[in-house]
């Protein structure tokens, strides 16, 4: 089924929303933990559920290479393959393919690349990406886009955006084609246009010739400055349809998420909480703590005394540092639980502040605390 | 407190027992998952509890190097450090030190070795081992022994065993010395003597000059044949005090455990279920399954259709093979859950068969099934 979205409350540009999919409801603003290979690294589905995750993201690029769509389809889709009964969003694979740089060739048809797994040549057209995402049976699929390089001239950004718009139409046609039967989920279009607000608005206008159950802002979190990112959001988001969910792809740090929610964004994904966890970088109300610091060797305190996650309730910094030093799997697990608890708790706080109409003061205090801790420039 | 042991039922030489420690009761025959660095690899304490683990083993050698006894003592001991409230047995460190071979020097005083972690010289005497194990506050500590090489001449085995007996007495004196106050647990003596039953009996006699709450059989699982191992057990175990628990160190394969229970052994430890799990070797009623085999790539069945563990209840062989191929942490977790469930279930079955007085036929059937599956020579 096509996801449906309703706005429950507003606070300035920010919205409290409900996104209803075939596998359940997502309260927005929401953060999607990244489950690249059909697993949010180190976590079971029940643990994610317990942390309050309502939706996760799967990577089409990775899953098409390993294990491949037929094996996932034979299980009845990605939900059953990975034993996650709640909503899943899949990306289009475009971002990862473009990151291959020398290993890929782009044409109007799509992209050809050498698999980093086994070197075979793989093709990814908009239609291919839809076939894979339909096989995965995700609740939200993403159109294939041509990811604009950064930095890019206005001319490069325009050409890339225009190709993305042609690919968006092909993605849409393939995803919703009548003979395929009703698709398992809905397809989101992606606004491109680099750092140029005029191109962003042209991209939005082009997308709105078609019906989408949601729209994403792509091509950010690619190395631009915070000023550039916020300027794109401030120029673009007010023009996006108020009735559709807005997904800012690949963002980001806690303060980036807060800034984007303040500007009307509803959905986020980022590898940061999970990847940082495995590297011992732990989010706390007082900034990021690096558990590898020798200063924690005999520290009996939890990561964050104000945190009530499983890790902070039961284990000391000294124990976590020991696990990290010994490369113990449990260390990655406990750190991931803590960081996801932080991110999911952040979204819960944002929703509470929007509902209470106190987002501005909440965000001001949040950013001041982060700044005092040296976490924000 | 000194552990106490009572035999509840017998079936031939096998015993159903209760071993009571300061942190709880262990029903025997029991298997102890190995938690080398203060974590049973990939598992949380709650998961171990859920699997029915009643006691785990910690490695003194590893923990004395990382994080070191003072940090564990500052937490109040190993139980609190690792958040495991149930019984813990610690080994003496001897076995690992002897495995260092060229990096260690043995004298009557003890062993000196180069730390494989940072190269510093470390000393391990019987007294040192007791100090570490007392700091860890394990429920069952092990005497430091001189691990006899295999193969060894009778003369080598005798000299080594006699040194072990002198070290056992020193271990006992240090562990139970009056000025230290009541120790947190009890100390088990270790019978040595290589493959020579006469030396084994001499070792037992030497140990029995002192009081021990339990005895172990050391120096097996070192590369000897099954015939050699069983011949030592058959010559030794009938002479061990019936009222003490008997621990066969480092054994082993499921069929080895069954054979040893039939001969009167009560406690086991082995890295096999956990290490095999991380390498994709999974125990089933029909033998060992290697999840890396390409034949499982699209296999929708669980590891073992007769198994009711979390992994088999929710995940396919195809998914587990995929996780293994992608080096996903969740793969190690799910495989470990399955293998520990198998081992702990095996012990439960053994206890049930002893209680019912049907151990002989149960074991016959078990070994026949394993043989048919090619798992036993």
PDB file of C-alpha atoms in Angstrom, chain B residues 54-326:
ATOM      1  CA  UNK B  54      24.024 -21.731  35.363  1.00  0.00           C
ATOM      2  CA  UNK B  55      27.753 -21.051  35.586  1.00  0.00           C
ATOM      3  CA  UNK B  56      30.385 -19.604  33.293  1.00  0.00           C
ATOM      4  CA  UNK B  57      34.163 -19.832  33.223  1.00  0.00           C
ATOM      5  CA  UNK B  58      36.522 -16.846  33.314  1.00  0.00           C
ATOM      6  CA  UNK B  59      40.178 -17.006  32.265  1.00  0.00           C
ATOM      7  CA  UNK B  60      42.610 -15.764  34.888  1.00  0.00           C
ATOM      8  CA  UNK B  61      45.462 -15.478  32.390  1.00  0.00           C
ATOM      9  CA  UNK B  62      43.550 -13.146  30.064  1.00  0.00           C
ATOM     10  CA  UNK B  63      41.928 -11.088  32.803  1.00  0.00           C
ATOM     11  CA  UNK B  64      45.204 -10.551  34.680  1.00  0.00           C
ATOM     12  CA  UNK B  65      46.653  -9.003  31.504  1.00  0.00           C
ATOM     13  CA  UNK B  66      43.509  -7.075  30.486  1.00  0.00           C
ATOM     14  CA  UNK B  67      42.035  -5.208  32.294  1.00  0.00           C
ATOM     15  CA  UNK B  68      44.094  -6.410  35.272  1.00  0.00           C
ATOM     16  CA  UNK B  69      42.867  -7.485  38.725  1.00  0.00           C
ATOM     17  CA  UNK B  70      42.729  -3.999  40.338  1.00  0.00           C
ATOM     18  CA  UNK B  71      40.109  -2.739  37.890  1.00  0.00           C
ATOM     19  CA  UNK B  72      37.950  -5.829  38.368  1.00  0.00           C
ATOM     20  CA  UNK B  73      38.404  -5.640  42.142  1.00  0.00           C
ATOM     21  CA  UNK B  74      37.350  -1.975  42.070  1.00  0.00           C
ATOM     22  CA  UNK B  75      34.020  -3.137  40.604  1.00  0.00           C
ATOM     23  CA  UNK B  76      33.616  -5.597  43.483  1.00  0.00           C
ATOM     24  CA  UNK B  77      34.738  -8.605  41.460  1.00  0.00           C
ATOM     25  CA  UNK B  78      34.150 -10.253  38.119  1.00  0.00           C
ATOM     26  CA  UNK B  79      30.405 -10.782  38.647  1.00  0.00           C
ATOM     27  CA  UNK B  80      29.723  -7.074  38.914  1.00  0.00           C
ATOM     28  CA  UNK B  81      32.337  -6.105  36.334  1.00  0.00           C
ATOM     29  CA  UNK B  82      30.571  -8.195  33.706  1.00  0.00           C
ATOM     30  CA  UNK B  83      27.023  -7.993  35.157  1.00  0.00           C
ATOM     31  CA  UNK B  84      26.699 -11.772  35.640  1.00  0.00           C
ATOM     32  CA  UNK B  85      25.040 -12.486  38.991  1.00  0.00           C
ATOM     33  CA  UNK B  86      25.344 -16.281  38.803  1.00  0.00           C
ATOM     34  CA  UNK B  87      28.254 -18.603  39.611  1.00  0.00           C
ATOM     35  CA  UNK B  88      31.671 -18.153  38.013  1.00  0.00           C
ATOM     36  CA  UNK B  89      34.570 -20.576  37.922  1.00  0.00           C
ATOM     37  CA  UNK B  90      38.003 -19.166  37.119  1.00  0.00           C
ATOM     38  CA  UNK B  91      40.877 -21.251  35.871  1.00  0.00           C
ATOM     39  CA  UNK B  92      44.358 -20.723  37.284  1.00  0.00           C
ATOM     40  CA  UNK B  93      45.998 -19.266  34.187  1.00  0.00           C
ATOM     41  CA  UNK B  94      48.374 -22.213  34.067  1.00  0.00           C
ATOM     42  CA  UNK B  95      47.065 -23.797  30.897  1.00  0.00           C
ATOM     43  CA  UNK B  96      47.391 -20.593  28.860  1.00  0.00           C
ATOM     44  CA  UNK B  97      50.839 -19.781  30.230  1.00  0.00           C
ATOM     45  CA  UNK B  98      52.091 -23.232  29.308  1.00  0.00           C
ATOM     46  CA  UNK B  99      50.675 -22.795  25.814  1.00  0.00           C
ATOM     47  CA  UNK B 100      53.024 -19.833  25.322  1.00  0.00           C
ATOM     48  CA  UNK B 101      55.918 -22.319  25.005  1.00  0.00           C
ATOM     49  CA  UNK B 102      58.943 -20.252  23.920  1.00  0.00           C
ATOM     50  CA  UNK B 103      57.719 -17.138  25.717  1.00  0.00           C
ATOM     51  CA  UNK B 104      57.749 -18.685  29.217  1.00  0.00           C
ATOM     52  CA  UNK B 105      60.244 -20.000  31.758  1.00  0.00           C
ATOM     53  CA  UNK B 106      59.203 -22.483  34.424  1.00  0.00           C
ATOM     54  CA  UNK B 107      60.867 -22.868  37.792  1.00  0.00           C
ATOM     55  CA  UNK B 108      59.837 -24.374  41.094  1.00  0.00           C
ATOM     56  CA  UNK B 109      58.638 -20.913  42.130  1.00  0.00           C
ATOM     57  CA  UNK B 110      56.238 -20.543  39.224  1.00  0.00           C
ATOM     58  CA  UNK B 111      56.231 -19.298  35.654  1.00  0.00           C
ATOM     59  CA  UNK B 112      57.626 -16.127  34.104  1.00  0.00           C
ATOM     60  CA  UNK B 113      56.385 -15.108  30.688  1.00  0.00           C
ATOM     61  CA  UNK B 114      56.251 -12.272  28.212  1.00  0.00           C
ATOM     62  CA  UNK B 115      52.779 -10.805  27.961  1.00  0.00           C
ATOM     63  CA  UNK B 116      51.468 -11.415  24.445  1.00  0.00           C
ATOM     64  CA  UNK B 117      49.589  -8.129  24.833  1.00  0.00           C
ATOM     65  CA  UNK B 118      52.439  -5.719  25.502  1.00  0.00           C
ATOM     66  CA  UNK B 119      55.637  -7.758  25.900  1.00  0.00           C
ATOM     67  CA  UNK B 120      56.192  -6.973  29.563  1.00  0.00           C
ATOM     68  CA  UNK B 121      57.493  -9.750  31.819  1.00  0.00           C
ATOM     69  CA  UNK B 122      54.807 -11.244  34.038  1.00  0.00           C
ATOM     70  CA  UNK B 123      55.181 -13.698  36.917  1.00  0.00           C
ATOM     71  CA  UNK B 124      52.615 -16.319  37.791  1.00  0.00           C
ATOM     72  CA  UNK B 125      53.258 -18.344  40.934  1.00  0.00           C
ATOM     73  CA  UNK B 126      50.618 -20.403  42.739  1.00  0.00           C
ATOM     74  CA  UNK B 127      50.287 -17.496  45.161  1.00  0.00           C
ATOM     75  CA  UNK B 128      49.916 -14.969  42.316  1.00  0.00           C
ATOM     76  CA  UNK B 129      47.185 -17.044  40.713  1.00  0.00           C
ATOM     77  CA  UNK B 130      45.317 -17.198  44.028  1.00  0.00           C
ATOM     78  CA  UNK B 131      45.657 -13.429  44.513  1.00  0.00           C
ATOM     79  CA  UNK B 132      44.162 -12.815  41.084  1.00  0.00           C
ATOM     80  CA  UNK B 133      41.332 -15.298  41.559  1.00  0.00           C
ATOM     81  CA  UNK B 134      40.564 -13.879  45.009  1.00  0.00           C
ATOM     82  CA  UNK B 135      40.421 -10.385  43.464  1.00  0.00           C
ATOM     83  CA  UNK B 136      38.033 -11.693  40.825  1.00  0.00           C
ATOM     84  CA  UNK B 137      35.920 -13.201  43.639  1.00  0.00           C
ATOM     85  CA  UNK B 138      35.055 -16.287  41.626  1.00  0.00           C
ATOM     86  CA  UNK B 139      32.837 -18.921  43.223  1.00  0.00           C
ATOM     87  CA  UNK B 140      35.215 -21.674  42.216  1.00  0.00           C
ATOM     88  CA  UNK B 141      38.939 -21.040  41.858  1.00  0.00           C
ATOM     89  CA  UNK B 142      41.421 -23.535  40.453  1.00  0.00           C
ATOM     90  CA  UNK B 143      44.835 -24.464  41.858  1.00  0.00           C
ATOM     91  CA  UNK B 144      47.799 -23.541  39.668  1.00  0.00           C
ATOM     92  CA  UNK B 145      49.191 -26.656  38.040  1.00  0.00           C
ATOM     93  CA  UNK B 146      52.184 -27.536  35.906  1.00  0.00           C
ATOM     94  CA  UNK B 147      50.543 -28.678  32.699  1.00  0.00           C
ATOM     95  CA  UNK B 148      52.221 -31.860  31.536  1.00  0.00           C
ATOM     96  CA  UNK B 149      53.247 -31.804  27.902  1.00  0.00           C
ATOM     97  CA  UNK B 150      51.748 -34.327  25.544  1.00  0.00           C
ATOM     98  CA  UNK B 151      53.238 -36.690  24.658  1.00  0.00           C
ATOM     99  CA  UNK B 152      55.442 -37.063  27.765  1.00  0.00           C
ATOM    100  CA  UNK B 153      57.569 -39.934  29.076  1.00  0.00           C
ATOM    101  CA  UNK B 154      56.477 -41.429  32.387  1.00  0.00           C
ATOM    102  CA  UNK B 155      59.424 -39.683  34.039  1.00  0.00           C
ATOM    103  CA  UNK B 156      58.431 -36.289  32.620  1.00  0.00           C
ATOM    104  CA  UNK B 157      54.814 -36.854  33.576  1.00  0.00           C
ATOM    105  CA  UNK B 158      55.818 -37.820  37.127  1.00  0.00           C
ATOM    106  CA  UNK B 159      58.063 -34.795  37.654  1.00  0.00           C
ATOM    107  CA  UNK B 160      55.392 -32.490  36.291  1.00  0.00           C
ATOM    108  CA  UNK B 161      52.670 -34.081  38.391  1.00  0.00           C
ATOM    109  CA  UNK B 162      54.790 -33.864  41.543  1.00  0.00           C
ATOM    110  CA  UNK B 163      55.419 -30.176  40.937  1.00  0.00           C
ATOM    111  CA  UNK B 164      51.674 -29.707  40.403  1.00  0.00           C
ATOM    112  CA  UNK B 165      51.081 -31.334  43.788  1.00  0.00           C
ATOM    113  CA  UNK B 166      53.525 -28.969  45.514  1.00  0.00           C
ATOM    114  CA  UNK B 167      51.853 -26.044  43.731  1.00  0.00           C
ATOM    115  CA  UNK B 168      48.439 -27.368  44.728  1.00  0.00           C
ATOM    116  CA  UNK B 169      49.487 -27.257  48.372  1.00  0.00           C
ATOM    117  CA  UNK B 170      50.840 -23.707  47.974  1.00  0.00           C
ATOM    118  CA  UNK B 171      47.629 -22.679  46.165  1.00  0.00           C
ATOM    119  CA  UNK B 172      45.540 -24.177  48.956  1.00  0.00           C
ATOM    120  CA  UNK B 173      47.593 -22.492  51.675  1.00  0.00           C
ATOM    121  CA  UNK B 174      47.308 -19.079  50.033  1.00  0.00           C
ATOM    122  CA  UNK B 175      43.640 -19.378  49.103  1.00  0.00           C
ATOM    123  CA  UNK B 176      42.471 -20.490  52.526  1.00  0.00           C
ATOM    124  CA  UNK B 177      44.982 -18.648  54.702  1.00  0.00           C
ATOM    125  CA  UNK B 178      43.345 -17.433  57.906  1.00  0.00           C
ATOM    126  CA  UNK B 179      44.520 -13.810  57.775  1.00  0.00           C
ATOM    127  CA  UNK B 180      42.801 -13.233  54.431  1.00  0.00           C
ATOM    128  CA  UNK B 181      39.364 -13.732  55.950  1.00  0.00           C
ATOM    129  CA  UNK B 182      36.892 -16.199  54.489  1.00  0.00           C
ATOM    130  CA  UNK B 183      37.537 -16.518  50.758  1.00  0.00           C
ATOM    131  CA  UNK B 184      34.647 -15.655  48.405  1.00  0.00           C
ATOM    132  CA  UNK B 185      34.471 -19.173  46.993  1.00  0.00           C
ATOM    133  CA  UNK B 186      36.226 -22.495  47.100  1.00  0.00           C
ATOM    134  CA  UNK B 187      39.361 -23.938  45.529  1.00  0.00           C
ATOM    135  CA  UNK B 188      39.368 -27.089  43.407  1.00  0.00           C
ATOM    136  CA  UNK B 189      42.467 -29.288  43.222  1.00  0.00           C
ATOM    137  CA  UNK B 190      43.580 -30.682  39.867  1.00  0.00           C
ATOM    138  CA  UNK B 191      44.660 -34.265  39.265  1.00  0.00           C
ATOM    139  CA  UNK B 192      47.593 -34.507  36.833  1.00  0.00           C
ATOM    140  CA  UNK B 193      49.785 -37.423  35.734  1.00  0.00           C
ATOM    141  CA  UNK B 194      49.502 -37.458  31.950  1.00  0.00           C
ATOM    142  CA  UNK B 195      48.247 -40.672  30.377  1.00  0.00           C
ATOM    143  CA  UNK B 196      49.533 -42.865  33.223  1.00  0.00           C
ATOM    144  CA  UNK B 197      46.854 -44.179  35.542  1.00  0.00           C
ATOM    145  CA  UNK B 198      49.385 -44.972  38.295  1.00  0.00           C
ATOM    146  CA  UNK B 199      50.542 -41.338  38.269  1.00  0.00           C
ATOM    147  CA  UNK B 200      46.943 -40.160  38.228  1.00  0.00           C
ATOM    148  CA  UNK B 201      46.204 -42.211  41.320  1.00  0.00           C
ATOM    149  CA  UNK B 202      49.347 -40.923  43.021  1.00  0.00           C
ATOM    150  CA  UNK B 203      48.268 -37.382  42.199  1.00  0.00           C
ATOM    151  CA  UNK B 204      44.813 -38.020  43.638  1.00  0.00           C
ATOM    152  CA  UNK B 205      46.305 -39.427  46.805  1.00  0.00           C
ATOM    153  CA  UNK B 206      48.581 -36.412  47.187  1.00  0.00           C
ATOM    154  CA  UNK B 207      45.679 -34.001  46.738  1.00  0.00           C
ATOM    155  CA  UNK B 208      43.557 -35.809  49.306  1.00  0.00           C
ATOM    156  CA  UNK B 209      45.942 -34.792  52.090  1.00  0.00           C
ATOM    157  CA  UNK B 210      44.116 -31.482  51.877  1.00  0.00           C
ATOM    158  CA  UNK B 211      40.421 -30.567  51.927  1.00  0.00           C
ATOM    159  CA  UNK B 212      38.963 -29.450  48.606  1.00  0.00           C
ATOM    160  CA  UNK B 213      35.304 -28.719  47.791  1.00  0.00           C
ATOM    161  CA  UNK B 214      35.849 -30.290  44.383  1.00  0.00           C
ATOM    162  CA  UNK B 215      38.427 -31.946  42.168  1.00  0.00           C
ATOM    163  CA  UNK B 216      39.305 -31.541  38.533  1.00  0.00           C
ATOM    164  CA  UNK B 217      40.937 -33.795  35.998  1.00  0.00           C
ATOM    165  CA  UNK B 218      43.513 -31.686  34.162  1.00  0.00           C
ATOM    166  CA  UNK B 219      45.944 -32.502  31.399  1.00  0.00           C
ATOM    167  CA  UNK B 220      43.387 -34.076  29.095  1.00  0.00           C
ATOM    168  CA  UNK B 221      41.986 -32.558  25.883  1.00  0.00           C
ATOM    169  CA  UNK B 222      45.616 -31.941  24.943  1.00  0.00           C
ATOM    170  CA  UNK B 223      45.725 -34.037  21.789  1.00  0.00           C
ATOM    171  CA  UNK B 224      45.465 -37.537  23.264  1.00  0.00           C
ATOM    172  CA  UNK B 225      43.300 -40.204  21.595  1.00  0.00           C
ATOM    173  CA  UNK B 226      39.794 -40.848  22.806  1.00  0.00           C
ATOM    174  CA  UNK B 227      40.979 -44.279  23.966  1.00  0.00           C
ATOM    175  CA  UNK B 228      43.733 -42.711  26.077  1.00  0.00           C
ATOM    176  CA  UNK B 229      41.352 -40.217  27.612  1.00  0.00           C
ATOM    177  CA  UNK B 230      38.738 -42.811  28.486  1.00  0.00           C
ATOM    178  CA  UNK B 231      41.369 -45.137  29.900  1.00  0.00           C
ATOM    179  CA  UNK B 232      42.576 -42.386  32.259  1.00  0.00           C
ATOM    180  CA  UNK B 233      38.988 -41.611  33.303  1.00  0.00           C
ATOM    181  CA  UNK B 234      38.163 -45.277  33.850  1.00  0.00           C
ATOM    182  CA  UNK B 235      41.286 -45.804  35.922  1.00  0.00           C
ATOM    183  CA  UNK B 236      40.938 -42.617  37.945  1.00  0.00           C
ATOM    184  CA  UNK B 237      37.330 -41.559  38.442  1.00  0.00           C
ATOM    185  CA  UNK B 238      36.140 -44.591  40.475  1.00  0.00           C
ATOM    186  CA  UNK B 239      38.767 -43.653  43.076  1.00  0.00           C
ATOM    187  CA  UNK B 240      37.746 -40.002  43.328  1.00  0.00           C
ATOM    188  CA  UNK B 241      35.687 -39.166  46.452  1.00  0.00           C
ATOM    189  CA  UNK B 242      32.013 -39.738  45.677  1.00  0.00           C
ATOM    190  CA  UNK B 243      30.963 -36.667  47.637  1.00  0.00           C
ATOM    191  CA  UNK B 244      32.995 -34.167  45.606  1.00  0.00           C
ATOM    192  CA  UNK B 245      32.112 -32.675  42.203  1.00  0.00           C
ATOM    193  CA  UNK B 246      34.408 -33.797  39.384  1.00  0.00           C
ATOM    194  CA  UNK B 247      35.372 -31.360  36.658  1.00  0.00           C
ATOM    195  CA  UNK B 248      36.946 -32.540  33.397  1.00  0.00           C
ATOM    196  CA  UNK B 249      38.793 -29.467  32.129  1.00  0.00           C
ATOM    197  CA  UNK B 250      38.531 -28.379  28.503  1.00  0.00           C
ATOM    198  CA  UNK B 251      36.327 -31.250  27.239  1.00  0.00           C
ATOM    199  CA  UNK B 252      34.872 -31.104  24.640  1.00  0.00           C
ATOM    200  CA  UNK B 253      32.807 -32.443  21.758  1.00  0.00           C
ATOM    201  CA  UNK B 254      29.233 -33.493  22.563  1.00  0.00           C
ATOM    202  CA  UNK B 255      30.152 -37.183  22.319  1.00  0.00           C
ATOM    203  CA  UNK B 256      33.159 -36.633  24.598  1.00  0.00           C
ATOM    204  CA  UNK B 257      30.922 -35.062  27.206  1.00  0.00           C
ATOM    205  CA  UNK B 258      28.450 -37.946  27.039  1.00  0.00           C
ATOM    206  CA  UNK B 259      31.279 -40.483  27.381  1.00  0.00           C
ATOM    207  CA  UNK B 260      32.678 -38.639  30.408  1.00  0.00           C
ATOM    208  CA  UNK B 261      29.294 -38.312  32.123  1.00  0.00           C
ATOM    209  CA  UNK B 262      28.880 -42.071  31.709  1.00  0.00           C
ATOM    210  CA  UNK B 263      32.146 -42.390  33.644  1.00  0.00           C
ATOM    211  CA  UNK B 264      31.134 -40.118  36.513  1.00  0.00           C
ATOM    212  CA  UNK B 265      32.179 -36.576  35.498  1.00  0.00           C
ATOM    213  CA  UNK B 266      29.983 -33.661  36.626  1.00  0.00           C
ATOM    214  CA  UNK B 267      31.405 -30.435  35.158  1.00  0.00           C
ATOM    215  CA  UNK B 268      32.690 -29.418  31.750  1.00  0.00           C
ATOM    216  CA  UNK B 269      33.972 -26.372  29.916  1.00  0.00           C
ATOM    217  CA  UNK B 270      35.028 -25.910  26.329  1.00  0.00           C
ATOM    218  CA  UNK B 271      35.335 -23.064  23.817  1.00  0.00           C
ATOM    219  CA  UNK B 272      33.925 -25.350  21.125  1.00  0.00           C
ATOM    220  CA  UNK B 273      30.280 -24.180  21.007  1.00  0.00           C
ATOM    221  CA  UNK B 274      31.182 -20.485  21.026  1.00  0.00           C
ATOM    222  CA  UNK B 275      34.276 -20.622  18.803  1.00  0.00           C
ATOM    223  CA  UNK B 276      32.663 -23.014  16.327  1.00  0.00           C
ATOM    224  CA  UNK B 277      29.662 -20.690  16.161  1.00  0.00           C
ATOM    225  CA  UNK B 278      31.809 -17.762  15.065  1.00  0.00           C
ATOM    226  CA  UNK B 279      33.318 -19.986  12.378  1.00  0.00           C
ATOM    227  CA  UNK B 280      29.901 -21.093  11.155  1.00  0.00           C
ATOM    228  CA  UNK B 281      30.056 -24.658  12.536  1.00  0.00           C
ATOM    229  CA  UNK B 282      26.651 -25.388  13.992  1.00  0.00           C
ATOM    230  CA  UNK B 283      25.679 -28.363  16.133  1.00  0.00           C
ATOM    231  CA  UNK B 284      22.514 -30.249  15.237  1.00  0.00           C
ATOM    232  CA  UNK B 285      20.956 -33.547  16.168  1.00  0.00           C
ATOM    233  CA  UNK B 286      22.155 -34.783  12.773  1.00  0.00           C
ATOM    234  CA  UNK B 287      25.761 -33.658  13.145  1.00  0.00           C
ATOM    235  CA  UNK B 288      27.682 -30.456  12.475  1.00  0.00           C
ATOM    236  CA  UNK B 289      26.462 -28.138   9.745  1.00  0.00           C
ATOM    237  CA  UNK B 290      28.874 -25.667   8.122  1.00  0.00           C
ATOM    238  CA  UNK B 291      26.808 -22.591   7.324  1.00  0.00           C
ATOM    239  CA  UNK B 292      29.468 -21.414   4.846  1.00  0.00           C
ATOM    240  CA  UNK B 293      28.578 -24.198   2.408  1.00  0.00           C
ATOM    241  CA  UNK B 294      27.178 -22.668  -0.760  1.00  0.00           C
ATOM    242  CA  UNK B 295      24.403 -25.242  -0.639  1.00  0.00           C
ATOM    243  CA  UNK B 296      22.757 -23.200   2.093  1.00  0.00           C
ATOM    244  CA  UNK B 297      22.675 -19.996   0.000  1.00  0.00           C
ATOM    245  CA  UNK B 298      18.954 -20.227  -0.693  1.00  0.00           C
ATOM    246  CA  UNK B 299      17.943 -22.718   2.007  1.00  0.00           C
ATOM    247  CA  UNK B 300      14.814 -21.445   3.753  1.00  0.00           C
ATOM    248  CA  UNK B 301      14.973 -24.039   6.562  1.00  0.00           C
ATOM    249  CA  UNK B 302      16.303 -23.242  10.045  1.00  0.00           C
ATOM    250  CA  UNK B 303      19.642 -24.687  11.162  1.00  0.00           C
ATOM    251  CA  UNK B 304      17.868 -27.586  12.849  1.00  0.00           C
ATOM    252  CA  UNK B 305      14.137 -28.098  12.300  1.00  0.00           C
ATOM    253  CA  UNK B 306      13.981 -29.901  15.662  1.00  0.00           C
ATOM    254  CA  UNK B 307      15.572 -26.996  17.556  1.00  0.00           C
ATOM    255  CA  UNK B 308      13.484 -24.401  19.398  1.00  0.00           C
ATOM    256  CA  UNK B 309      16.218 -21.830  20.035  1.00  0.00           C
ATOM    257  CA  UNK B 310      15.719 -18.159  19.138  1.00  0.00           C
ATOM    258  CA  UNK B 311      17.852 -18.535  16.018  1.00  0.00           C
ATOM    259  CA  UNK B 312      16.057 -21.584  14.662  1.00  0.00           C
ATOM    260  CA  UNK B 313      12.670 -20.076  15.517  1.00  0.00           C
ATOM    261  CA  UNK B 314      13.249 -16.938  13.471  1.00  0.00           C
ATOM    262  CA  UNK B 315      16.012 -17.204  10.877  1.00  0.00           C
ATOM    263  CA  UNK B 316      16.791 -19.326   7.821  1.00  0.00           C
ATOM    264  CA  UNK B 317      20.057 -21.000   6.911  1.00  0.00           C
ATOM    265  CA  UNK B 318      20.151 -18.645   3.896  1.00  0.00           C
ATOM    266  CA  UNK B 319      20.000 -15.613   6.191  1.00  0.00           C
ATOM    267  CA  UNK B 320      22.668 -16.998   8.532  1.00  0.00           C
ATOM    268  CA  UNK B 321      24.945 -17.832   5.588  1.00  0.00           C
ATOM    269  CA  UNK B 322      24.427 -14.299   4.276  1.00  0.00           C
ATOM    270  CA  UNK B 323      25.346 -12.771   7.653  1.00  0.00           C
ATOM    271  CA  UNK B 324      28.441 -14.956   7.841  1.00  0.00           C
ATOM    272  CA  UNK B 325      29.530 -13.972   4.318  1.00  0.00           C
ATOM    273  CA  UNK B 326      29.105 -10.300   5.171  1.00  0.00           C
TER     274      UNK B 326
END
